[in-house]
CSV table of C-alpha atoms in Angstrom, one decimal:
chain,number,residue,atom,x,y,z
A,1,UNK,CA,0.0,0.0,0.1
A,2,UNK,CA,1.4,3.4,-1.0
A,3,UNK,CA,0.8,6.1,1.3
A,4,UNK,CA,0.9,9.7,0.3
A,5,UNK,CA,3.8,11.7,1.8
A,6,UNK,CA,3.5,14.9,3.7
A,7,UNK,CA,5.4,16.9,1.1
A,8,UNK,CA,3.1,15.6,-1.7
A,9,UNK,CA,-0.1,16.4,0.3
A,10,UNK,CA,1.3,19.9,1.0
A,11,UNK,CA,2.1,20.8,-2.5
A,12,UNK,CA,-1.3,19.4,-3.6
A,13,UNK,CA,-3.0,21.9,-0.9
A,14,UNK,CA,-0.9,24.8,-2.0
A,15,UNK,CA,-2.0,23.9,-5.6
A,16,UNK,CA,-5.6,23.8,-4.8
A,17,UNK,CA,-5.4,27.1,-2.6
A,18,UNK,CA,-3.5,28.9,-5.4
A,19,UNK,CA,-6.3,27.8,-7.9
A,20,UNK,CA,-9.1,28.8,-5.6
A,21,UNK,CA,-7.5,32.4,-5.0
A,22,UNK,CA,-7.4,32.9,-8.8
A,23,UNK,CA,-11.0,31.5,-9.1
A,24,UNK,CA,-12.2,33.9,-6.3
A,25,UNK,CA,-10.4,36.9,-7.7
A,26,UNK,CA,-12.1,36.4,-11.1
A,27,UNK,CA,-15.5,35.8,-9.2
A,28,UNK,CA,-15.1,38.7,-6.9
A,29,UNK,CA,-14.0,41.3,-9.2
A,30,UNK,CA,-15.4,40.2,-12.6
A,31,UNK,CA,-14.0,40.5,-15.9
A,32,UNK,CA,-13.8,44.2,-16.2
A,33,UNK,CA,-11.1,46.3,-14.6
A,34,UNK,CA,-13.8,48.2,-13.0
A,35,UNK,CA,-14.2,45.6,-10.2
A,36,UNK,CA,-10.8,46.6,-8.9
A,37,UNK,CA,-11.5,50.2,-9.2
A,38,UNK,CA,-14.6,49.8,-7.2
A,39,UNK,CA,-12.5,48.2,-4.4
A,40,UNK,CA,-10.5,51.3,-4.2
A,41,UNK,CA,-13.5,53.7,-4.6
A,42,UNK,CA,-15.6,52.4,-1.7
A,43,UNK,CA,-13.0,53.1,1.2
A,44,UNK,CA,-12.2,56.6,-0.5
A,45,UNK,CA,-15.8,57.6,-0.4
A,46,UNK,CA,-16.3,56.6,3.4
A,47,UNK,CA,-13.0,58.5,4.3
A,48,UNK,CA,-14.0,61.4,2.0
A,49,UNK,CA,-17.4,61.7,3.6
A,50,UNK,CA,-16.0,61.9,7.1
A,51,UNK,CA,-13.5,64.4,6.0
A,52,UNK,CA,-16.2,66.5,4.4
A,53,UNK,CA,-18.5,66.4,7.5
A,54,UNK,CA,-15.6,67.3,9.9
A,55,UNK,CA,-14.4,70.1,7.5
A,56,UNK,CA,-18.0,71.5,7.1
A,57,UNK,CA,-18.5,71.8,10.8
A,58,UNK,CA,-15.0,73.5,11.0
A,59,UNK,CA,-13.6,70.8,13.3
A,60,UNK,CA,-9.8,70.3,13.6
A,61,UNK,CA,-8.4,66.8,13.1
A,62,UNK,CA,-8.6,64.9,16.5
A,63,UNK,CA,-4.9,64.2,16.2
A,64,UNK,CA,-2.1,65.5,13.7
A,65,UNK,CA,-2.8,67.9,10.9
A,66,UNK,CA,-4.6,65.6,8.5
A,67,UNK,CA,-8.2,64.7,8.8
A,68,UNK,CA,-7.7,62.2,5.9
A,69,UNK,CA,-4.9,60.3,7.5
A,70,UNK,CA,-6.6,60.1,10.8
A,71,UNK,CA,-9.8,58.7,9.5
A,72,UNK,CA,-8.1,56.4,7.1
A,73,UNK,CA,-6.4,54.7,9.7
A,74,UNK,CA,-9.6,54.1,11.4
A,75,UNK,CA,-11.8,53.3,8.6
A,76,UNK,CA,-9.6,51.1,6.4
A,77,UNK,CA,-8.5,49.1,9.4
A,78,UNK,CA,-12.2,48.4,10.4
A,79,UNK,CA,-13.2,47.7,6.7
A,80,UNK,CA,-10.3,45.3,6.4
A,81,UNK,CA,-11.6,43.4,9.5
A,82,UNK,CA,-15.2,43.5,8.5
A,83,UNK,CA,-14.5,42.3,5.1
A,84,UNK,CA,-12.6,39.4,6.4
A,85,UNK,CA,-15.4,38.6,8.9
A,86,UNK,CA,-18.1,38.9,6.2
A,87,UNK,CA,-16.4,37.1,3.4
A,88,UNK,CA,-15.3,34.3,5.6
A,89,UNK,CA,-18.6,34.0,7.3
A,90,UNK,CA,-20.4,32.8,4.1
A,91,UNK,CA,-17.5,30.9,2.7
A,92,UNK,CA,-18.8,27.3,3.3
A,93,UNK,CA,-22.2,28.0,1.8
A,94,UNK,CA,-20.8,30.0,-1.2
A,95,UNK,CA,-18.5,27.2,-2.1
A,96,UNK,CA,-20.9,24.4,-1.5
A,97,UNK,CA,-20.6,23.4,-5.1
A,98,UNK,CA,-17.0,23.3,-5.2
A,99,UNK,CA,-17.0,20.4,-2.8
A,100,UNK,CA,-18.1,18.3,-5.8
A,101,UNK,CA,-14.3,18.0,-6.3
A,102,UNK,CA,-13.2,16.0,-3.4
A,103,UNK,CA,-9.8,17.3,-3.6
A,104,UNK,CA,-11.0,20.7,-2.3
A,105,UNK,CA,-11.8,20.9,1.4
A,106,UNK,CA,-13.5,23.6,3.3
A,107,UNK,CA,-10.5,24.9,5.0
A,108,UNK,CA,-8.9,25.4,1.6
A,109,UNK,CA,-11.7,27.7,0.7
A,110,UNK,CA,-11.3,29.5,3.9
A,111,UNK,CA,-7.7,30.1,3.4
A,112,UNK,CA,-8.0,31.2,-0.1
A,113,UNK,CA,-10.6,33.7,0.8
A,114,UNK,CA,-8.4,35.0,3.6
A,115,UNK,CA,-5.6,35.4,1.3
A,116,UNK,CA,-7.5,37.2,-1.3
A,117,UNK,CA,-8.9,39.7,1.1
A,118,UNK,CA,-5.5,40.3,2.6
A,119,UNK,CA,-3.9,40.9,-1.0
A,120,UNK,CA,-6.8,43.2,-1.8
A,121,UNK,CA,-6.3,45.2,1.3
A,122,UNK,CA,-2.6,45.4,0.9
A,123,UNK,CA,-3.3,47.0,-2.5
A,124,UNK,CA,-6.1,49.2,-1.3
A,125,UNK,CA,-4.0,50.5,1.7
A,126,UNK,CA,-0.8,50.8,-0.3
A,127,UNK,CA,-2.6,53.1,-3.0
A,128,UNK,CA,-4.5,55.0,-0.4
A,129,UNK,CA,-1.6,56.0,1.8
A,130,UNK,CA,0.7,56.5,-1.2
A,131,UNK,CA,-1.9,58.9,-2.5
A,132,UNK,CA,-2.4,60.7,0.7
A,133,UNK,CA,1.5,61.2,0.9
A,134,UNK,CA,1.7,62.3,-2.6
A,135,UNK,CA,-1.1,64.7,-2.2
A,136,UNK,CA,0.6,66.1,0.8
A,137,UNK,CA,-2.2,65.0,3.1
A,138,UNK,CA,0.1,62.7,5.2
A,139,UNK,CA,3.8,62.3,5.8
A,140,UNK,CA,5.6,58.9,5.5
A,141,UNK,CA,4.8,56.7,8.4
A,142,UNK,CA,7.1,57.2,11.3
A,143,UNK,CA,7.3,53.6,12.2
A,144,UNK,CA,6.8,51.5,8.9
A,145,UNK,CA,7.5,48.2,10.6
A,146,UNK,CA,4.7,48.9,13.1
A,147,UNK,CA,2.2,49.6,10.2
A,148,UNK,CA,3.1,46.2,8.8
A,149,UNK,CA,2.6,44.5,12.1
A,150,UNK,CA,-0.6,46.3,12.6
A,151,UNK,CA,-1.7,45.0,9.3
A,152,UNK,CA,-0.8,41.5,10.1
A,153,UNK,CA,-2.5,41.6,13.4
A,154,UNK,CA,-5.7,42.9,11.8
A,155,UNK,CA,-5.4,40.0,9.2
A,156,UNK,CA,-5.1,37.6,12.2
A,157,UNK,CA,-7.9,38.9,14.2
A,158,UNK,CA,-10.2,39.0,11.0
A,159,UNK,CA,-9.2,35.4,10.2
A,160,UNK,CA,-10.0,34.3,13.6
A,161,UNK,CA,-13.3,36.1,13.8
A,162,UNK,CA,-14.3,35.0,10.3
A,163,UNK,CA,-13.5,31.3,10.8
A,164,UNK,CA,-15.6,31.3,14.2
A,165,UNK,CA,-18.4,33.2,12.2
A,166,UNK,CA,-18.2,30.7,9.4
A,167,UNK,CA,-18.6,27.8,11.8
A,168,UNK,CA,-21.5,29.3,13.8
A,169,UNK,CA,-23.2,30.4,10.6
A,170,UNK,CA,-22.9,26.9,9.3
A,171,UNK,CA,-24.7,25.5,12.4
A,172,UNK,CA,-27.3,28.5,12.7
A,173,UNK,CA,-28.2,30.4,9.5
A,174,UNK,CA,-29.6,33.4,11.4
A,175,UNK,CA,-26.1,34.2,12.7
A,176,UNK,CA,-25.2,36.0,9.5
A,177,UNK,CA,-28.0,38.6,10.3
A,178,UNK,CA,-27.1,38.6,14.2
A,179,UNK,CA,-23.4,39.2,13.3
A,180,UNK,CA,-24.2,42.3,11.3
A,181,UNK,CA,-26.2,43.8,14.1
A,182,UNK,CA,-23.6,43.0,16.7
A,183,UNK,CA,-20.6,44.4,14.8
A,184,UNK,CA,-22.6,47.6,13.6
A,185,UNK,CA,-21.4,49.5,16.8
A,186,UNK,CA,-17.7,48.8,15.9
A,187,UNK,CA,-17.6,52.1,13.9
A,188,UNK,CA,-18.5,54.0,17.1
A,189,UNK,CA,-16.3,52.1,19.4
A,190,UNK,CA,-13.1,51.7,17.6
A,191,UNK,CA,-11.7,55.0,17.9
A,192,UNK,CA,-12.4,55.9,14.3
A,193,UNK,CA,-13.1,59.7,14.6
A,194,UNK,CA,-11.7,60.4,18.1
A,195,UNK,CA,-8.5,59.5,20.1
A,196,UNK,CA,-9.3,56.9,22.7
A,197,UNK,CA,-6.5,58.1,25.0
A,198,UNK,CA,-8.2,61.4,25.4
A,199,UNK,CA,-11.6,59.7,26.6
A,200,UNK,CA,-12.5,60.0,30.2
A,201,UNK,CA,-11.2,56.9,32.2
A,202,UNK,CA,-14.6,55.2,32.5
A,203,UNK,CA,-15.1,55.1,28.7
A,204,UNK,CA,-11.5,53.9,28.3
A,205,UNK,CA,-12.1,51.1,30.9
A,206,UNK,CA,-14.9,49.9,28.7
A,207,UNK,CA,-13.5,50.4,25.2
A,208,UNK,CA,-10.2,48.8,25.7
A,209,UNK,CA,-11.9,45.5,25.6
A,210,UNK,CA,-12.5,46.0,21.9
A,211,UNK,CA,-9.6,44.4,20.0
A,212,UNK,CA,-10.4,46.4,16.8
A,213,UNK,CA,-9.8,49.6,18.8
A,214,UNK,CA,-6.2,48.3,19.6
A,215,UNK,CA,-5.6,47.7,15.8
A,216,UNK,CA,-6.6,51.2,15.0
A,217,UNK,CA,-4.4,52.6,17.7
A,218,UNK,CA,-1.5,50.4,16.5
A,219,UNK,CA,-1.7,51.7,13.0
A,220,UNK,CA,-1.7,55.3,14.3
A,221,UNK,CA,1.3,54.4,16.4
A,222,UNK,CA,3.0,53.3,13.2
A,223,UNK,CA,2.1,56.7,11.3
A,224,UNK,CA,2.4,59.3,13.9
A,225,UNK,CA,5.7,59.8,15.5
A,226,UNK,CA,4.1,60.9,18.9
A,227,UNK,CA,0.6,59.3,19.1
A,228,UNK,CA,1.6,57.9,22.5
A,229,UNK,CA,-1.5,55.8,23.1
A,230,UNK,CA,-2.2,55.1,26.7
A,231,UNK,CA,-4.5,52.2,25.6
A,232,UNK,CA,-2.5,50.2,23.1
A,233,UNK,CA,-1.6,46.5,24.1
A,234,UNK,CA,-0.3,44.8,21.0
A,235,UNK,CA,-0.7,41.4,22.5
A,236,UNK,CA,-4.3,41.9,23.2
A,237,UNK,CA,-5.7,41.9,19.6
A,238,UNK,CA,-3.0,39.1,18.7
A,239,UNK,CA,-4.0,37.0,21.5
A,240,UNK,CA,-7.7,37.4,20.9
A,241,UNK,CA,-7.2,36.7,17.2
A,242,UNK,CA,-5.2,33.6,17.8
A,243,UNK,CA,-7.6,32.2,20.2
A,244,UNK,CA,-10.5,32.7,17.9
A,245,UNK,CA,-8.7,31.1,15.0
A,246,UNK,CA,-8.0,28.2,17.1
A,247,UNK,CA,-11.5,27.7,18.4
A,248,UNK,CA,-12.8,28.3,14.8
A,249,UNK,CA,-10.6,25.7,13.2
A,250,UNK,CA,-11.4,23.3,16.1
A,251,UNK,CA,-15.0,23.9,15.6
A,252,UNK,CA,-14.7,23.4,11.9
A,253,UNK,CA,-13.3,20.0,12.4
A,254,UNK,CA,-15.6,19.3,15.2
A,255,UNK,CA,-18.7,20.1,13.3
A,256,UNK,CA,-17.7,19.0,9.9
A,257,UNK,CA,-20.3,16.3,9.6
A,258,UNK,CA,-23.1,18.6,10.6
A,259,UNK,CA,-22.5,20.7,7.3
A,260,UNK,CA,-23.2,17.8,4.9
B,1,UNK,CA,-7.1,0.5,-3.3
B,2,UNK,CA,-10.5,1.6,-2.2
B,3,UNK,CA,-11.7,0.1,1.2
B,4,UNK,CA,-14.6,0.7,3.4
B,5,UNK,CA,-13.8,-0.2,6.9
B,6,UNK,CA,-16.7,-0.5,9.3
B,7,UNK,CA,-18.4,2.6,7.7
B,8,UNK,CA,-21.6,4.0,9.1
B,9,UNK,CA,-23.3,6.7,7.6
B,10,UNK,CA,-26.7,8.4,8.6
B,11,UNK,CA,-28.5,11.7,8.1
B,12,UNK,CA,-30.5,13.5,10.5
B,13,UNK,CA,-33.3,15.4,8.9
B,14,UNK,CA,-35.6,17.3,11.3
B,15,UNK,CA,-35.1,14.7,14.1
B,16,UNK,CA,-35.7,11.8,11.8
B,17,UNK,CA,-32.8,9.6,11.4
B,18,UNK,CA,-32.1,8.1,8.0
B,19,UNK,CA,-29.5,5.3,8.0
B,20,UNK,CA,-27.6,4.8,4.8
B,21,UNK,CA,-24.8,2.4,5.9
B,22,UNK,CA,-24.3,0.4,9.1
B,23,UNK,CA,-20.9,-1.0,9.9
B,24,UNK,CA,-20.1,-1.7,6.2
B,25,UNK,CA,-16.8,-3.0,5.3
B,26,UNK,CA,-15.8,-3.8,1.7
B,27,UNK,CA,-12.7,-3.8,-0.4
B,28,UNK,CA,-13.3,-2.8,-4.0
B,29,UNK,CA,-11.7,-5.3,-6.2
B,30,UNK,CA,-8.9,-3.4,-7.9
B,31,UNK,CA,-9.0,-5.0,-11.5
B,32,UNK,CA,-12.7,-5.1,-11.8
B,33,UNK,CA,-15.6,-2.8,-12.9
B,34,UNK,CA,-18.2,-2.7,-10.1
B,35,UNK,CA,-21.9,-1.9,-10.7
B,36,UNK,CA,-24.0,-0.4,-8.0
B,37,UNK,CA,-27.7,-1.0,-8.2
B,38,UNK,CA,-30.6,-0.4,-5.9
B,39,UNK,CA,-33.9,1.4,-5.6
B,40,UNK,CA,-34.1,5.2,-5.3
B,41,UNK,CA,-33.2,6.4,-2.0
B,42,UNK,CA,-31.4,3.2,-1.1
B,43,UNK,CA,-28.1,5.3,-0.6
B,44,UNK,CA,-26.2,4.7,-3.9
B,45,UNK,CA,-25.2,8.2,-4.4
B,46,UNK,CA,-24.2,8.7,-0.8
B,47,UNK,CA,-22.0,5.7,-1.0
B,48,UNK,CA,-20.3,7.2,-4.1
B,49,UNK,CA,-19.8,10.5,-2.3
B,50,UNK,CA,-18.1,8.5,0.5
B,51,UNK,CA,-15.9,6.7,-2.1
B,52,UNK,CA,-14.9,10.1,-3.6
B,53,UNK,CA,-14.2,11.6,-0.1
B,54,UNK,CA,-16.7,14.4,-0.7
B,55,UNK,CA,-18.4,13.4,2.7
B,56,UNK,CA,-16.9,11.8,5.8
B,57,UNK,CA,-18.5,8.8,7.2
B,58,UNK,CA,-20.0,9.0,10.7
B,59,UNK,CA,-18.1,6.0,12.0
B,60,UNK,CA,-15.3,3.9,10.4
B,61,UNK,CA,-12.9,5.0,7.6
B,62,UNK,CA,-12.8,5.0,3.9
B,63,UNK,CA,-9.3,4.2,2.6
B,64,UNK,CA,-8.1,5.5,-0.8
B,65,UNK,CA,-4.7,5.1,-2.3
B,66,UNK,CA,-5.6,5.4,-6.0
B,67,UNK,CA,-6.6,8.6,-7.9
B,68,UNK,CA,-10.5,8.5,-7.6
B,69,UNK,CA,-12.4,10.9,-9.8
B,70,UNK,CA,-15.2,12.9,-8.5
B,71,UNK,CA,-18.7,11.5,-9.3
B,72,UNK,CA,-19.1,12.1,-12.9
B,73,UNK,CA,-21.9,13.3,-14.8
B,74,UNK,CA,-22.5,16.0,-12.2
B,75,UNK,CA,-22.1,19.5,-13.4
B,76,UNK,CA,-22.6,21.1,-9.9
B,77,UNK,CA,-19.0,22.2,-9.7
B,78,UNK,CA,-19.1,24.7,-12.4
B,79,UNK,CA,-19.3,28.4,-11.6
B,80,UNK,CA,-22.1,29.8,-13.8
B,81,UNK,CA,-20.6,33.3,-14.1
B,82,UNK,CA,-17.1,31.9,-15.4
B,83,UNK,CA,-16.7,30.8,-19.0
B,84,UNK,CA,-16.3,27.3,-20.0
B,85,UNK,CA,-12.5,27.7,-20.5
B,86,UNK,CA,-12.2,29.3,-17.1
B,87,UNK,CA,-13.9,26.3,-15.5
B,88,UNK,CA,-11.8,23.9,-17.4
B,89,UNK,CA,-8.6,25.9,-16.3
B,90,UNK,CA,-9.6,25.7,-12.6
B,91,UNK,CA,-10.3,21.9,-12.6
B,92,UNK,CA,-7.1,21.1,-14.5
B,93,UNK,CA,-5.1,23.3,-12.0
B,94,UNK,CA,-6.4,21.7,-8.9
B,95,UNK,CA,-5.6,18.3,-10.2
B,96,UNK,CA,-2.2,19.4,-11.4
B,97,UNK,CA,-2.8,18.8,-15.1
B,98,UNK,CA,-1.3,20.6,-18.0
B,99,UNK,CA,-4.0,23.2,-18.6
B,100,UNK,CA,-3.6,23.7,-22.3
B,101,UNK,CA,-3.7,20.1,-23.0
B,102,UNK,CA,-6.9,19.6,-21.0
B,103,UNK,CA,-8.4,22.7,-22.8
B,104,UNK,CA,-7.6,21.3,-26.2
B,105,UNK,CA,-8.8,18.0,-25.3
B,106,UNK,CA,-12.2,19.2,-23.9
B,107,UNK,CA,-12.7,21.6,-26.8
B,108,UNK,CA,-12.2,18.9,-29.3
B,109,UNK,CA,-14.2,16.3,-27.5
B,110,UNK,CA,-17.1,18.4,-26.2
B,111,UNK,CA,-17.6,20.3,-29.6
B,112,UNK,CA,-18.8,23.3,-28.0
B,113,UNK,CA,-17.0,25.6,-30.3
B,114,UNK,CA,-17.1,29.3,-29.5
B,115,UNK,CA,-19.5,28.6,-26.6
B,116,UNK,CA,-16.5,27.7,-24.5
B,117,UNK,CA,-15.7,31.3,-24.1
B,118,UNK,CA,-19.2,32.1,-22.9
B,119,UNK,CA,-20.2,32.0,-19.2
B,120,UNK,CA,-21.6,28.5,-18.2
B,121,UNK,CA,-24.9,30.0,-17.3
B,122,UNK,CA,-25.7,30.5,-20.8
B,123,UNK,CA,-25.2,26.7,-21.6
B,124,UNK,CA,-28.1,24.2,-22.1
B,125,UNK,CA,-28.1,21.3,-19.7
B,126,UNK,CA,-26.9,19.1,-22.5
B,127,UNK,CA,-23.9,21.5,-23.2
B,128,UNK,CA,-23.1,21.4,-19.6
B,129,UNK,CA,-23.1,17.6,-19.5
B,130,UNK,CA,-21.0,17.5,-22.5
B,131,UNK,CA,-18.4,19.8,-20.9
B,132,UNK,CA,-18.5,17.8,-17.6
B,133,UNK,CA,-18.0,14.5,-19.3
B,134,UNK,CA,-15.3,15.7,-21.5
B,135,UNK,CA,-13.4,17.4,-18.6
B,136,UNK,CA,-13.5,14.2,-16.5
B,137,UNK,CA,-12.2,12.0,-19.4
B,138,UNK,CA,-9.4,14.6,-20.1
B,139,UNK,CA,-7.9,13.8,-16.6
B,140,UNK,CA,-6.4,10.5,-15.8
B,141,UNK,CA,-7.9,8.7,-12.9
B,142,UNK,CA,-7.4,5.1,-11.6
B,143,UNK,CA,-11.0,4.8,-10.7
B,144,UNK,CA,-13.9,6.6,-12.4
B,145,UNK,CA,-17.0,7.0,-10.4
B,146,UNK,CA,-20.0,7.3,-12.6
B,147,UNK,CA,-23.3,8.2,-11.3
B,148,UNK,CA,-26.0,7.5,-13.8
B,149,UNK,CA,-24.6,9.2,-16.8
B,150,UNK,CA,-24.6,7.2,-19.9
B,151,UNK,CA,-26.7,8.9,-22.5
B,152,UNK,CA,-25.7,12.6,-22.8
B,153,UNK,CA,-25.9,14.4,-26.1
B,154,UNK,CA,-26.9,13.3,-29.5
B,155,UNK,CA,-26.1,10.0,-31.3
B,156,UNK,CA,-22.8,11.1,-32.4
B,157,UNK,CA,-21.7,12.3,-29.2
B,158,UNK,CA,-22.9,9.0,-27.6
B,159,UNK,CA,-20.8,7.0,-30.0
B,160,UNK,CA,-17.7,9.1,-29.2
B,161,UNK,CA,-18.3,8.9,-25.5
B,162,UNK,CA,-18.5,5.1,-25.8
B,163,UNK,CA,-15.2,5.0,-27.7
B,164,UNK,CA,-13.4,7.2,-25.1
B,165,UNK,CA,-14.8,5.1,-22.3
B,166,UNK,CA,-13.7,1.9,-23.9
B,167,UNK,CA,-10.3,3.3,-24.1
B,168,UNK,CA,-10.3,4.4,-20.5
B,169,UNK,CA,-11.4,1.0,-19.4
B,170,UNK,CA,-8.2,-0.6,-20.5
B,171,UNK,CA,-6.2,1.3,-18.1
B,172,UNK,CA,-8.7,2.4,-15.3
B,173,UNK,CA,-11.4,1.0,-13.1
B,174,UNK,CA,-15.1,2.0,-13.2
B,175,UNK,CA,-17.5,2.1,-10.5
B,176,UNK,CA,-20.9,2.8,-11.7
B,177,UNK,CA,-24.4,3.5,-10.4
B,178,UNK,CA,-27.2,2.8,-12.7
B,179,UNK,CA,-30.8,1.8,-13.0
B,180,UNK,CA,-30.3,0.5,-16.6
B,181,UNK,CA,-29.5,-3.5,-16.6
B,182,UNK,CA,-28.1,-3.1,-20.1
B,183,UNK,CA,-25.6,-0.3,-19.1
B,184,UNK,CA,-24.6,-2.3,-16.1
B,185,UNK,CA,-24.2,-5.4,-18.2
B,186,UNK,CA,-22.0,-3.6,-20.7
B,187,UNK,CA,-19.5,-1.8,-18.4
B,188,UNK,CA,-19.4,-4.0,-15.1
B,189,UNK,CA,-18.3,-7.4,-14.3
B,190,UNK,CA,-19.4,-7.5,-10.5
B,191,UNK,CA,-21.6,-5.5,-8.5
B,192,UNK,CA,-23.2,-4.4,-5.2
B,193,UNK,CA,-27.0,-4.5,-4.5
B,194,UNK,CA,-28.3,-1.9,-2.0
B,195,UNK,CA,-31.6,-3.4,-0.6
B,196,UNK,CA,-32.0,-0.8,2.3
B,197,UNK,CA,-31.4,-3.0,5.2
B,198,UNK,CA,-28.6,-5.1,3.5
B,199,UNK,CA,-25.9,-4.8,0.9
B,200,UNK,CA,-25.0,-7.8,-1.2
B,201,UNK,CA,-22.0,-8.6,-3.3
B,202,UNK,CA,-22.3,-10.3,-6.6
B,203,UNK,CA,-19.3,-12.0,-8.1
B,204,UNK,CA,-21.1,-12.6,-11.4
B,205,UNK,CA,-23.0,-9.6,-13.1
B,206,UNK,CA,-25.9,-11.9,-14.3
B,207,UNK,CA,-26.6,-12.7,-10.6
B,208,UNK,CA,-26.7,-9.0,-9.8
B,209,UNK,CA,-29.1,-8.3,-12.5
B,210,UNK,CA,-31.2,-11.1,-11.7
B,211,UNK,CA,-31.4,-10.1,-7.9
B,212,UNK,CA,-32.1,-6.5,-9.1
B,213,UNK,CA,-35.0,-7.8,-11.1
B,214,UNK,CA,-36.4,-9.8,-8.1
B,215,UNK,CA,-36.0,-6.7,-5.9
B,216,UNK,CA,-38.1,-4.6,-8.2
B,217,UNK,CA,-40.9,-7.3,-8.6
B,218,UNK,CA,-41.2,-7.7,-4.8
């Protein structure tokens, strides 16, 4: 009896995941280049809207000299997290037909989507921040390595939350609706349009439990030379993300049979 | 090698438990073509999904060391908004095949012409079946799982399919579900009969067909 070796299995899985990423790219962005343009336009509009509102009422940026940079660090981070959570939540259902090919497993579709969203947001953020710098609306990040780490941490938290959501949604359909309602307040509690360190201690006490807030703070710590967040604990979002990913993957394995 | 080792499989639908297999052990003979017969709902397709590895068993194991195909004759894996070519490319990629070779094989075999560059959702069911059949034939498997597809397309296509099939039979093994005794007789030389509460193996195909006939007369 010939058993398949680990390297062979690994190369097979990589091949499957790579094919899935290409297929998802095609399915998400369509044939036209406009699909990609749209992916850039959406966050631009959100940031633009906040900048517009704040300028209209004559407010100063909550921190630094650029409204656009301040809001971008908040909105892009939250959108990256939300996109992962939403895209992964529906991944099992959306790829049901693909399981016709026994070579593709549920986890492969999960990894492929996670990679595609990360690639998309790498592109979106790169274009966005480069544009801000070019337009003179922001200076170069003070700690580029911290920006990259913040990005990776956001990815981990999004993967963890998304995987957990995918498992819960596969057991209970209504979860996709409930999750949307539960995550809606994130826009207000993640420090997007204010500086969390300047809040009263009672508010900070509560808000510091939100891991997304730490990620926003982390991005700003990377961009501004003197942001000096009193809340930021980099291990908190990383720990929560890793724990959720672990529980999510365990749940995927545990409830695998229930999905058929 | 394709072996079922004490496999149990059941579904729970709204509190109602439907048992498909109970403690079923069977080693599929490596050099023979196996027909699977039984009434509707006896669990033939589920058994094939277990063979392919699409579904895990509830208890026991299914061991596979050979390259087993997906259950053929099933166009469910196509993405409707992607073109025929894109779908072919995807499947050849996941199976590690030379993409261009598979595309040229399928386009010659399925005779879909320029339609291959159109999204699958514009295809008729016949066109989809031809694409699915051509695609599975383009990839070399040790075991082909066939779930009730024998007659797709027009006469010419049927003749062509048969020829390719005969060619495949020389190198590969076939496990086939069918309700048609003549199809089973033509391609298989032994078989399983699923009777709901028991599964019987027949070493001679004529015995299988006889037992199937009796089952239907009961």
